[in-house]
One Martini backbone bead per residue (centre of mass of N, CA, C, O) as a GRO file, in nm:
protein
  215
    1UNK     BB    1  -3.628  -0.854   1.647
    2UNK     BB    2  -3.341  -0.748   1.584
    3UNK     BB    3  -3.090  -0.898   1.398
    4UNK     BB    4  -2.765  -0.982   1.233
    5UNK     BB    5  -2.829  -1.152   1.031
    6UNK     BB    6  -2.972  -0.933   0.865
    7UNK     BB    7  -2.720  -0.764   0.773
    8UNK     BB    8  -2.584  -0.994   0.632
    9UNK     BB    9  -2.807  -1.033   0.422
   10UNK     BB   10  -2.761  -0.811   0.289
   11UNK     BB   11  -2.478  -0.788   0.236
   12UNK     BB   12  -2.434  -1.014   0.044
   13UNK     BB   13  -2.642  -0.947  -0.169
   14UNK     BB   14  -2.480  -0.650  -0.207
   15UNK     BB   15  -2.190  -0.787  -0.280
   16UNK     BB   16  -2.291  -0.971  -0.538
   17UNK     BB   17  -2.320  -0.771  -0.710
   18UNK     BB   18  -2.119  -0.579  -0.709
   19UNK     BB   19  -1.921  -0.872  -0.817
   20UNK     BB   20  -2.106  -0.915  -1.114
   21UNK     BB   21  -2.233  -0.632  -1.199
   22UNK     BB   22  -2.566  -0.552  -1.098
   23UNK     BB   23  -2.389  -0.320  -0.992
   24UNK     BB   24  -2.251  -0.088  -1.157
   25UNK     BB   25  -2.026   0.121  -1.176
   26UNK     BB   26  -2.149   0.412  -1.027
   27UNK     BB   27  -2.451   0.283  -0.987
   28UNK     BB   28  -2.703   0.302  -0.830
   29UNK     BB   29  -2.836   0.301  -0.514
   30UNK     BB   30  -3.149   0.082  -0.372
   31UNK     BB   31  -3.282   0.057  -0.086
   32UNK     BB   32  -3.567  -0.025  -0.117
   33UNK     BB   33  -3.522  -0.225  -0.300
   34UNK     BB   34  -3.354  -0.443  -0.134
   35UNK     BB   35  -3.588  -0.471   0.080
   36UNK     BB   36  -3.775  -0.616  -0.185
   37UNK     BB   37  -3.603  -0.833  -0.226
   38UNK     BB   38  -3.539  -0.955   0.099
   39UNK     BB   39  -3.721  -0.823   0.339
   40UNK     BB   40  -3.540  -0.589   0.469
   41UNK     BB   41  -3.506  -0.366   0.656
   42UNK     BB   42  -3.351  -0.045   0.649
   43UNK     BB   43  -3.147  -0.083   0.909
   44UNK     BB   44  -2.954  -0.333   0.797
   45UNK     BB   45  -2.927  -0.220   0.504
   46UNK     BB   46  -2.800   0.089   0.621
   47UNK     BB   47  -2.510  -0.128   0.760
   48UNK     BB   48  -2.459  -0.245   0.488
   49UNK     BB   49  -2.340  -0.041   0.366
   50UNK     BB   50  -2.152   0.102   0.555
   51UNK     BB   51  -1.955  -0.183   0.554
   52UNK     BB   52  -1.872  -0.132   0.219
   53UNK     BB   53  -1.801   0.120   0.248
   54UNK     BB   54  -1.537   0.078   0.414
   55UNK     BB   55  -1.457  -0.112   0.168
   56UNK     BB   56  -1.491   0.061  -0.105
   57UNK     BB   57  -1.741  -0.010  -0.236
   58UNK     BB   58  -1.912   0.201  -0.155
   59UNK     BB   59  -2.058   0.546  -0.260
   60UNK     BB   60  -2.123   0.832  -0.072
   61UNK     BB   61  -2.303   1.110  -0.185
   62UNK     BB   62  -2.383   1.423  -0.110
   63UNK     BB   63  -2.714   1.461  -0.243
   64UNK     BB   64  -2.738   1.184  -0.421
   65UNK     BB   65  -2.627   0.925  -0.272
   66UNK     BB   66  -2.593   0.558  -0.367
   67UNK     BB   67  -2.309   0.346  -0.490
   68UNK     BB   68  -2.097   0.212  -0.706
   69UNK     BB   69  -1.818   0.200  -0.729
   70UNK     BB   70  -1.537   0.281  -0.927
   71UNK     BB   71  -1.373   0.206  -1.202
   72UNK     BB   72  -1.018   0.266  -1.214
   73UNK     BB   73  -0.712   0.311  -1.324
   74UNK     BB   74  -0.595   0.308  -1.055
   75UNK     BB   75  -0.740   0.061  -0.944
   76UNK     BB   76  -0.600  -0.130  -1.177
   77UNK     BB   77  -0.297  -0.057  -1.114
   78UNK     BB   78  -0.293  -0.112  -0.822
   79UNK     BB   79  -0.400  -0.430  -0.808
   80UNK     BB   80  -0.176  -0.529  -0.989
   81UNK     BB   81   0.072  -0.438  -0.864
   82UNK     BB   82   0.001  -0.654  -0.614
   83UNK     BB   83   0.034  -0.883  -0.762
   84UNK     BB   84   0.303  -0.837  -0.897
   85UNK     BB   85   0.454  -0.847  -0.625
   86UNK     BB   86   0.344  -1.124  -0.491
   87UNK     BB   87   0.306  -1.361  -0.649
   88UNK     BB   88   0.563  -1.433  -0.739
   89UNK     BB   89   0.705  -1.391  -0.471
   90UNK     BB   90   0.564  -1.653  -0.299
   91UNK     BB   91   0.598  -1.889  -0.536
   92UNK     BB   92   0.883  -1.916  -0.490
   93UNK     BB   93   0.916  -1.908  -0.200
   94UNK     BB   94   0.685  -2.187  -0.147
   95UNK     BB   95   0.658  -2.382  -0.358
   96UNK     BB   96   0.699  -2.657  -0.161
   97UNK     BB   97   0.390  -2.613  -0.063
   98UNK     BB   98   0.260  -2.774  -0.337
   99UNK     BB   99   0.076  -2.946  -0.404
  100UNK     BB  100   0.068  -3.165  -0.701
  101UNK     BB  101  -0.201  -3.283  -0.686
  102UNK     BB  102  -0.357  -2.999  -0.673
  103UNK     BB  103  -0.223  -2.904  -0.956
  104UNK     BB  104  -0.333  -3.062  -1.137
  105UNK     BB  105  -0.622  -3.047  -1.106
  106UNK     BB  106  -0.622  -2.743  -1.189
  107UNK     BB  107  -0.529  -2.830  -1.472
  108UNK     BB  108  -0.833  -2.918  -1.543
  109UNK     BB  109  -0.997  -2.754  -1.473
  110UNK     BB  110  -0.918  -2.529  -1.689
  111UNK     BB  111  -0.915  -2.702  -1.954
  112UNK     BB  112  -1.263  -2.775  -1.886
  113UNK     BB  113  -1.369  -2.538  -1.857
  114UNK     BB  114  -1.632  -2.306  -1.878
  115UNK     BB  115  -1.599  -1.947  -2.063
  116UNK     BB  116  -1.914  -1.918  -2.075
  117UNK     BB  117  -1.903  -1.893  -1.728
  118UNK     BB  118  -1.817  -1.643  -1.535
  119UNK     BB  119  -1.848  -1.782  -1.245
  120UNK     BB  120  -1.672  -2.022  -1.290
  121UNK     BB  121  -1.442  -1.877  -1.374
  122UNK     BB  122  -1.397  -1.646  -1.167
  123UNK     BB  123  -1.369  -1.862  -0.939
  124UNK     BB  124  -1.087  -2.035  -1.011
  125UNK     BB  125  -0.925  -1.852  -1.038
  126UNK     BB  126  -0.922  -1.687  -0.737
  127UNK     BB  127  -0.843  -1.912  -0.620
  128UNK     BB  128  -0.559  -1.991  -0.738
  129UNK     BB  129  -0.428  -1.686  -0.637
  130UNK     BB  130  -0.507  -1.725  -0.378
  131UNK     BB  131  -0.322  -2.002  -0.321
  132UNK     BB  132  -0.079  -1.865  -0.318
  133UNK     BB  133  -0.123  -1.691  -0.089
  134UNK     BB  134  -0.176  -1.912   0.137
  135UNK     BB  135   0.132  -2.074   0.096
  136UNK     BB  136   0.190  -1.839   0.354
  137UNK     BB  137   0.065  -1.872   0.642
  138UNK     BB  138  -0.075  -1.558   0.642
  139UNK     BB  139  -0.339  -1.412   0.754
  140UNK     BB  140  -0.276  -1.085   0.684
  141UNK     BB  141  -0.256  -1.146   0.387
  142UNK     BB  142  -0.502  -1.345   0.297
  143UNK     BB  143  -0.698  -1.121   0.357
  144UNK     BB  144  -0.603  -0.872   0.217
  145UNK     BB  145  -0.636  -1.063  -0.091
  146UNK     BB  146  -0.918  -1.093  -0.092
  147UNK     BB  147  -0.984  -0.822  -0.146
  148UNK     BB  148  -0.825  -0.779  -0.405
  149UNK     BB  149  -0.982  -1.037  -0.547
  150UNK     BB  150  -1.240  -0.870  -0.549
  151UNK     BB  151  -1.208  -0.690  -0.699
  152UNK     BB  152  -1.103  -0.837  -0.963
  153UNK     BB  153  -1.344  -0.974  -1.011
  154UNK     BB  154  -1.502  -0.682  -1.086
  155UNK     BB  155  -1.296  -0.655  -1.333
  156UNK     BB  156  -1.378  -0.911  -1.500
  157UNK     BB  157  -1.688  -0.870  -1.526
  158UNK     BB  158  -1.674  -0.619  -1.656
  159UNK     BB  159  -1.499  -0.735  -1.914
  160UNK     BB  160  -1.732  -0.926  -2.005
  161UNK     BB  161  -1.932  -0.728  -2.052
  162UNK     BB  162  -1.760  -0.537  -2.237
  163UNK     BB  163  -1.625  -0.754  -2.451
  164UNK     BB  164  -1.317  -0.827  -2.285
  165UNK     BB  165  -1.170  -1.082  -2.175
  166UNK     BB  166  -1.022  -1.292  -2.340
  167UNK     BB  167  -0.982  -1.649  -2.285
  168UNK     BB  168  -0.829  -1.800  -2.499
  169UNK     BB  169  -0.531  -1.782  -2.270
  170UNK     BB  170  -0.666  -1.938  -1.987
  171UNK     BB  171  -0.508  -2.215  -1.962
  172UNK     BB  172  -0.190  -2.169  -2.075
  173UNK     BB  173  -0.117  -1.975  -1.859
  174UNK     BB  174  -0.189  -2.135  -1.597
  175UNK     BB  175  -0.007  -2.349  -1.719
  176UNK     BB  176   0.251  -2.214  -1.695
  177UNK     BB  177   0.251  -2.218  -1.377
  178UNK     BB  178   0.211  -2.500  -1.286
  179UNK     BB  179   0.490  -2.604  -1.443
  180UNK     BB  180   0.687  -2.436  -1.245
  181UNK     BB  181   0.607  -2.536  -0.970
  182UNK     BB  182   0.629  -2.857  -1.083
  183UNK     BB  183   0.937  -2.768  -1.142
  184UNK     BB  184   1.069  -2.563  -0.929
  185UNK     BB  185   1.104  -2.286  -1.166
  186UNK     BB  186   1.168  -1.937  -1.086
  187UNK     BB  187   1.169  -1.833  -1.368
  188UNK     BB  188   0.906  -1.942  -1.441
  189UNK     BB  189   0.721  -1.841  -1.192
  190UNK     BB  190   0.758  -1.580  -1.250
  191UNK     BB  191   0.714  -1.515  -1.552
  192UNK     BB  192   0.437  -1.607  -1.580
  193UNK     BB  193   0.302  -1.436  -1.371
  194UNK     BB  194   0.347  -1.180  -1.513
  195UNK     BB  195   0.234  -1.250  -1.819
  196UNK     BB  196  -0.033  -1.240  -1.681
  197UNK     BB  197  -0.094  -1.018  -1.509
  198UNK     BB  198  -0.056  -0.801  -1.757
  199UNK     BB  199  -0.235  -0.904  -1.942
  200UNK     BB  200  -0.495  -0.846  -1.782
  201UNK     BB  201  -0.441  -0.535  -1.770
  202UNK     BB  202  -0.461  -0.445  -2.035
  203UNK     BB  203  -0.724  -0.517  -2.074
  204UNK     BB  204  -0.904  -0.376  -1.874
  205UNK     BB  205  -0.769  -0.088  -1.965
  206UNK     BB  206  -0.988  -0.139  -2.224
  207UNK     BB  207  -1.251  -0.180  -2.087
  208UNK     BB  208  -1.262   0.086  -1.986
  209UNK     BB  209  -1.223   0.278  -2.231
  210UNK     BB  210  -1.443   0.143  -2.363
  211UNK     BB  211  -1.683   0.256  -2.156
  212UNK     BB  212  -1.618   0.573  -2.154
  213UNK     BB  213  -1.698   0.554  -2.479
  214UNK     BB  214  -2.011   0.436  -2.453
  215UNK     BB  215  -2.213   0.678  -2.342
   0.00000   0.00000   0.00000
């Protein structure tokens, strides 16, 4: 008998690819192969399918196939626009909320992390960003967020693939976000926050016109 057990293994499986980007923006998915990966039978294959499309990660075309979702300049604006609006103000807004001695951790962690494995750099990013808006202590925004920044996630994954992550100042940006907490200094925790996500976002926008120009 079927178990919702087998369509969450299939549903994580399809997940964490599309987050690697092992299922590249625009690339078919193969329901046999995820089958034959997995062991698991194609109905709750295609309920975890039906699942992700709802969430935006993947698009079934009719007549053509099912798809991993596509990276576009829009989903890249609007991403991003939604950090700009919340992160910086969040930081402001909670700021006395962040534990000091949490945030030194962050600050060692960025400092040693190898920049040359991906899903570590951007596992400790997208924590780091997340516990900004985590810092409001409002469960549907903290939900909403963890969706935008898996988005982000596979924005990441994306531009190191096509070789523009640009991580070398990956640190000294992070550090100086940490430095405005930790000094509760409204403008520079603006300041920082804006300009991180800008330049990240400027990234992304040269990785997508990469890509698109690279078929």
């Amino acid at each position: 008998m079927r178990t919702p057990a087998l369509k969450d293994r299939a549903y994580e499986h399809i997940r964490h690819k599309l987050k690697m980007c092992e299922y590249m923006p625009g690339e078919a998915i193969n329901e046999g192969k995820i089958m034959e990966e997995t062991g698991i039978g194609r109905t709750p294959v295609r309920e975890a399918i039906l699942s992700l499309k709802e969430e935006g990660l993947i698009e079934i075309r009719p007549r053509k196939g099912t798809f991993a979702a596509s990276i576009t300049e829009s989903r890249i604006n609007e991403t991003y626009q939604i950090r700009r609006l919340l992160e910086p103000a969040a930081a402001v807004r909670y700021k006395q909320r962040f534990d000091k001695g949490v945030l030194l951790d962050y600050d060692s962690l960025f400092e040693h992390l190898d920049t040359g494995d991906d899903e570590k750099y951007y596992d400790l990013d997208i924590r780091f960003h997340q516990a900004i808006i985590n810092a409001t202590d409002n469960p549907m925004l903290m939900d909403f967020y963890e969706k935008v920044m898996f988005t982000q996630y596979r924005i990441g994954i994306y531009n190191s693939v096509r070789g523009l992550a640009q991580k070398e100042n990956y640190y000294s940006e992070h550090h100086e976000i940490i430095r405005a907490l930790l000094e509760e200094d409204d403008k520079a925790i603006e300041e920082a926050c804006v300009r991180h996500i800008s330049r990240s976002q400027i990234i992304s926008l040269k990785a997508l016109k990469y890509g698109s120009t690279d078929n």
